[in-house]
mmCIF file of C-alpha atoms in Angstrom:
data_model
loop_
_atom_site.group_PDB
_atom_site.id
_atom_site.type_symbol
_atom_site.label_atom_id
_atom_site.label_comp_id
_atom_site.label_asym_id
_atom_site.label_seq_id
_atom_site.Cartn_x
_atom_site.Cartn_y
_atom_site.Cartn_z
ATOM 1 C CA UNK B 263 115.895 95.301 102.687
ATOM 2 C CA UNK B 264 115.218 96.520 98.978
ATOM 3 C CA UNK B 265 118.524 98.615 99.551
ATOM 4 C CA UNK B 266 120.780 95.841 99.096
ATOM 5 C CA UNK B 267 118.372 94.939 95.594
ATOM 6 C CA UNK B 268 119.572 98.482 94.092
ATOM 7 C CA UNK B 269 122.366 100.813 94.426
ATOM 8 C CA UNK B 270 121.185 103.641 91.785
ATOM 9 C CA UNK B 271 118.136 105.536 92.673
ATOM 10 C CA UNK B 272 116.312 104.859 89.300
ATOM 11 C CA UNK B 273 116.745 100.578 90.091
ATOM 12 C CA UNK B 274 115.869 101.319 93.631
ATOM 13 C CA UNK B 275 112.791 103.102 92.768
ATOM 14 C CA UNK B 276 111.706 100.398 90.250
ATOM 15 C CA UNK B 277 112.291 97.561 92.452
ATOM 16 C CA UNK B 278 110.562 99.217 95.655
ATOM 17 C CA UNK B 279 107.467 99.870 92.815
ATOM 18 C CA UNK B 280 107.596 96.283 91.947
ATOM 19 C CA UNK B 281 107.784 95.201 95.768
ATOM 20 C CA UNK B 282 104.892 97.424 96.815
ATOM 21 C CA UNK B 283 102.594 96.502 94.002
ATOM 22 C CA UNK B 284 103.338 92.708 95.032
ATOM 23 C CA UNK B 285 103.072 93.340 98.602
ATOM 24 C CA UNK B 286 99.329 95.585 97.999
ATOM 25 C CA UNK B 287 98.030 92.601 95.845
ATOM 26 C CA UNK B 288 98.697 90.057 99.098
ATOM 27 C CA UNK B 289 97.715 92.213 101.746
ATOM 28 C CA UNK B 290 94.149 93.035 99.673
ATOM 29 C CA UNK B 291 93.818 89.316 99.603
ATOM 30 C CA UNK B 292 94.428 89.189 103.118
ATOM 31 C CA UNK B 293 92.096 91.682 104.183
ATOM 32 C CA UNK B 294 89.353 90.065 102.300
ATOM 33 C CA UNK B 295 90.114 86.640 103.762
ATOM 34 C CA UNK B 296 89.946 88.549 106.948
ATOM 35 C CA UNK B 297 86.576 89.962 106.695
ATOM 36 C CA UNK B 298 85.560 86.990 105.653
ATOM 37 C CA UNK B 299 86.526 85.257 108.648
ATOM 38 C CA UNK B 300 85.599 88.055 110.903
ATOM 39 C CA UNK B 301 81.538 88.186 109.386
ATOM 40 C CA UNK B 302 82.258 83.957 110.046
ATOM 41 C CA UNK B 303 83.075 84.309 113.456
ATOM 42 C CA UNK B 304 80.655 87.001 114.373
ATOM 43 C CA UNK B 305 77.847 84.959 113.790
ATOM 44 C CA UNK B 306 78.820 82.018 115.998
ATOM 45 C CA UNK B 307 80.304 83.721 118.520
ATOM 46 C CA UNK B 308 79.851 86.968 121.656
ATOM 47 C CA UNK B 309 81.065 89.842 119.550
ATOM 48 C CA UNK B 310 82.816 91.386 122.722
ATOM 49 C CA UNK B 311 84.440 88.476 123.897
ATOM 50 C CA UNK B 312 86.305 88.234 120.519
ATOM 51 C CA UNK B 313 86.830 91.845 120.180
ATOM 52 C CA UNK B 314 88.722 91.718 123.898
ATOM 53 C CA UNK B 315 90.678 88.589 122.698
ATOM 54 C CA UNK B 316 91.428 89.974 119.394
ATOM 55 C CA UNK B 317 92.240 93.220 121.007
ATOM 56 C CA UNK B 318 94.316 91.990 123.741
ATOM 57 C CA UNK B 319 96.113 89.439 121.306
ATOM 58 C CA UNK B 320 97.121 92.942 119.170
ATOM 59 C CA UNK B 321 98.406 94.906 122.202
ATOM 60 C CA UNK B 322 100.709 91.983 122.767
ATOM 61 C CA UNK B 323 102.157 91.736 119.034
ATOM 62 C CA UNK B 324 102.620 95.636 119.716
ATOM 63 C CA UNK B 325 104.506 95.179 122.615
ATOM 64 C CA UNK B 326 106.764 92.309 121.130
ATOM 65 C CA UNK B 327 106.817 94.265 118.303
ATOM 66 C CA UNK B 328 108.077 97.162 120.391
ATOM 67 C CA UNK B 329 110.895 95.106 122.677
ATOM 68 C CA UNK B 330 111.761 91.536 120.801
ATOM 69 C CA UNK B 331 110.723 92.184 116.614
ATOM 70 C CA UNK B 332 113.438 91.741 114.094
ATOM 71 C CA UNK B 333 112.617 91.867 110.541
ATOM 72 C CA UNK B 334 109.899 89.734 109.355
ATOM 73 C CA UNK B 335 110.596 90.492 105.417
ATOM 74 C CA UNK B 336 112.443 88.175 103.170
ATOM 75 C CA UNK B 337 113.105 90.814 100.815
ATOM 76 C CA UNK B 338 117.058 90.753 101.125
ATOM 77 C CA UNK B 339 117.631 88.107 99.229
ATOM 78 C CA UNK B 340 117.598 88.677 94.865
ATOM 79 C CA UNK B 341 114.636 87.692 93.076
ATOM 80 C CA UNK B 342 111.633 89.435 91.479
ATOM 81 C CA UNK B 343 110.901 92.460 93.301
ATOM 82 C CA UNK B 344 107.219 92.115 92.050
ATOM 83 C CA UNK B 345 107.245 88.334 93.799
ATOM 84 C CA UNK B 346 109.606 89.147 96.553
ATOM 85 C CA UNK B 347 106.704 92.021 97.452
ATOM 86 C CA UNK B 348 104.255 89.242 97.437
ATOM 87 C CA UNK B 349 105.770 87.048 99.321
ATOM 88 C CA UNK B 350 106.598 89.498 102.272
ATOM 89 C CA UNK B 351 103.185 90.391 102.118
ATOM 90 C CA UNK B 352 102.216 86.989 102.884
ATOM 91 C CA UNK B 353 104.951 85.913 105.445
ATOM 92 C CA UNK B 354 102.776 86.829 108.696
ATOM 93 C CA UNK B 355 104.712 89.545 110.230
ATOM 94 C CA UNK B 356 103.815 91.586 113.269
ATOM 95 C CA UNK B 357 102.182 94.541 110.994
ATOM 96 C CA UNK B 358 100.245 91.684 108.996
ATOM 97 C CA UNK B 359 99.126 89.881 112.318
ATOM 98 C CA UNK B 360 97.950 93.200 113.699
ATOM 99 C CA UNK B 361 96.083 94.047 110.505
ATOM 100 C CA UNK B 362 94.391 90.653 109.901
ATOM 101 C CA UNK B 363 92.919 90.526 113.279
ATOM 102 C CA UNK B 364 92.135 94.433 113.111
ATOM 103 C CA UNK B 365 90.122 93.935 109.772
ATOM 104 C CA UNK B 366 88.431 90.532 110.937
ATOM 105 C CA UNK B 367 87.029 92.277 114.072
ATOM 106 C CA UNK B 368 85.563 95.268 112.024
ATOM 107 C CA UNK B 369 82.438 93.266 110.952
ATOM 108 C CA UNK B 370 83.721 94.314 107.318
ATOM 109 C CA UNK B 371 82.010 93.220 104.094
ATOM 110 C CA UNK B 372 84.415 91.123 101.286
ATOM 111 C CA UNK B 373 84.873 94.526 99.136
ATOM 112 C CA UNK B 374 85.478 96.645 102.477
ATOM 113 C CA UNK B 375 87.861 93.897 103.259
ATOM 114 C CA UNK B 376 89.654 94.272 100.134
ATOM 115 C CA UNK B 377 90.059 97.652 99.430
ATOM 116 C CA UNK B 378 91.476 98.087 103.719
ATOM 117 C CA UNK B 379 94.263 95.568 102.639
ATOM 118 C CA UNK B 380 94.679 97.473 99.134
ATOM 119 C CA UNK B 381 95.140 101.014 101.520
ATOM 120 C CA UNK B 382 97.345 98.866 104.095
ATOM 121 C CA UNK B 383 99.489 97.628 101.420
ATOM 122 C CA UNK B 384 99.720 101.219 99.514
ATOM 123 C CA UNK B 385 100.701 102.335 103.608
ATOM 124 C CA UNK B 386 103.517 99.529 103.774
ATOM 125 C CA UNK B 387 104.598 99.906 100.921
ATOM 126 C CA UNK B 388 105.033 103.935 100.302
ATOM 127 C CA UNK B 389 105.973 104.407 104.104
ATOM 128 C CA UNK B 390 108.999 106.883 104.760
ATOM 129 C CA UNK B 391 111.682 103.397 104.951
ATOM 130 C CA UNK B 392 110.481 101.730 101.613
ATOM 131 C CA UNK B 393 110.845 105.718 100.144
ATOM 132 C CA UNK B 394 114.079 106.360 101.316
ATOM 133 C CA UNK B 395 115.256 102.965 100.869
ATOM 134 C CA UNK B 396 113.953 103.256 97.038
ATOM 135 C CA UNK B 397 114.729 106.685 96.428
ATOM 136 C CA UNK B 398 117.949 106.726 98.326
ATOM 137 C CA UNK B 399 119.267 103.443 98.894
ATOM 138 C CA UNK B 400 123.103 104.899 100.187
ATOM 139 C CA UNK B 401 121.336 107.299 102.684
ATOM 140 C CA UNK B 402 119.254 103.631 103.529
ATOM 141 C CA UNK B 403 122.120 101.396 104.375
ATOM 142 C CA UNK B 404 123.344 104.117 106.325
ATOM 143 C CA UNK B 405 120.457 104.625 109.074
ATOM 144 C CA UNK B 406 119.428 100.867 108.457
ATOM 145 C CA UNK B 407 122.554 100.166 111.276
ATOM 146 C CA UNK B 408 121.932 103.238 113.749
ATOM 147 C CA UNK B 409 120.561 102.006 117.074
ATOM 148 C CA UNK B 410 118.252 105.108 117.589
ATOM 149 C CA UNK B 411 116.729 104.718 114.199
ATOM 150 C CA UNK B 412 115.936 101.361 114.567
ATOM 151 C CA UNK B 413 114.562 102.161 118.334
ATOM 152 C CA UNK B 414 112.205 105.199 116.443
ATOM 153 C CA UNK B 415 110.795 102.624 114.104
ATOM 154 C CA UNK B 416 109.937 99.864 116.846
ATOM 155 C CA UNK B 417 108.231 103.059 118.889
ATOM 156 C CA UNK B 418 106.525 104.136 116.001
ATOM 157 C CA UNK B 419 105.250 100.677 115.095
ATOM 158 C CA UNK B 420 104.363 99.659 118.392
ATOM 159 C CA UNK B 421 101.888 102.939 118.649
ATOM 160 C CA UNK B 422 100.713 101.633 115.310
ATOM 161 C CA UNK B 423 99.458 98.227 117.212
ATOM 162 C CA UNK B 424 98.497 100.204 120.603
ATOM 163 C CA UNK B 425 96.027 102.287 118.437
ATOM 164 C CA UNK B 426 94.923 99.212 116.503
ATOM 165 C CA UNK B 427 94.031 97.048 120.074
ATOM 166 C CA UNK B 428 92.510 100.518 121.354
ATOM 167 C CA UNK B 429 90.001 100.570 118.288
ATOM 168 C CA UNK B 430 89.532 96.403 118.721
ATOM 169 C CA UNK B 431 88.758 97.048 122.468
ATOM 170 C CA UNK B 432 86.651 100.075 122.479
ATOM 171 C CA UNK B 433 84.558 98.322 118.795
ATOM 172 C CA UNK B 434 83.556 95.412 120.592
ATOM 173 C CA UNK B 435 82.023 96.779 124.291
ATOM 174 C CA UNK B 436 80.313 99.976 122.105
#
């Protein structure tokens, strides 16, 4: 990931600044897109029957996410961090997929929409990995290839997407 970008902490923190302020501009262009889509889709269609679809589609990205995912970023190969951020946040990912269909169920305006990616990206992008992996790239490389790291991350991220179809599910019967 941006570890193998950077081995001095001062590169590594530029470049994972760079990649998160590519990967926020995306994702707030996805979550506008997906409000959007969502206010689209409201009107033509039973708002519980796509918050149960929407929902259930979520649960199962979380439990892929949980037992199959891999990485979904591009970000290992060189490049501009600042486009290399934007493209990851584009490449639909599990987190993205979760997010887009979170947001388009919400019944979100186009500014709500917005600033949900813009906090989503800021969360991606200043999570505990993309820190350490900045700040610390060594201490990165070295947990990046432990088993029971990887195995926390998938657990964490799959509760991520559990909570995420919970809030679908329970939005659309309420």
């Amino acid at each position: 990931m941006m570890a193998r970008l950077n081995s001095d902490w001062r590169g590594g923190v530029q470049t994972a600044l760079l990649f998160g302020i590519g990967k926020v501009i995306a994702l707030s262009v996805y979550g506008g897109l997906a409000a959007l889509l969502g206010l689209l889709v409201y009107d033509l269609l039973h708002h519980a029957w796509i918050s149960l679809i929407a929902g259930m589609v979520v649960a199962a990205v979380g439990v892929w996410f949980l037992f199959k995912s891999g990485s979904c970023s591009c970000s290992a190969r060189r490049g501009s961090p600042l486009l290399l951020g934007l493209v990851d946040g584009v490449v639909p990912c599990a987190a993205t997929t979760g997010f887009i269909l979170f947001i388009s169920t919400q019944g979100y305006s186009l500014v709500s929409g917005l600033l949900s990616g813009m906090a989503f990206g800021v969360g991606t992008s200043t999570g505990p990995v993309l820190l350490v992996s900045g700040l610390a790239p060594r201490v990165w490389k070295r947990l990046a290839g432990r088993r029971h790291a990887q195995l926390v991350l998938r657990g964490v991220g799959a509760a991520v997407f559990f909570a995420w179809a919970l809030l679908i599910l329970v939005g659309g019967w309420v």
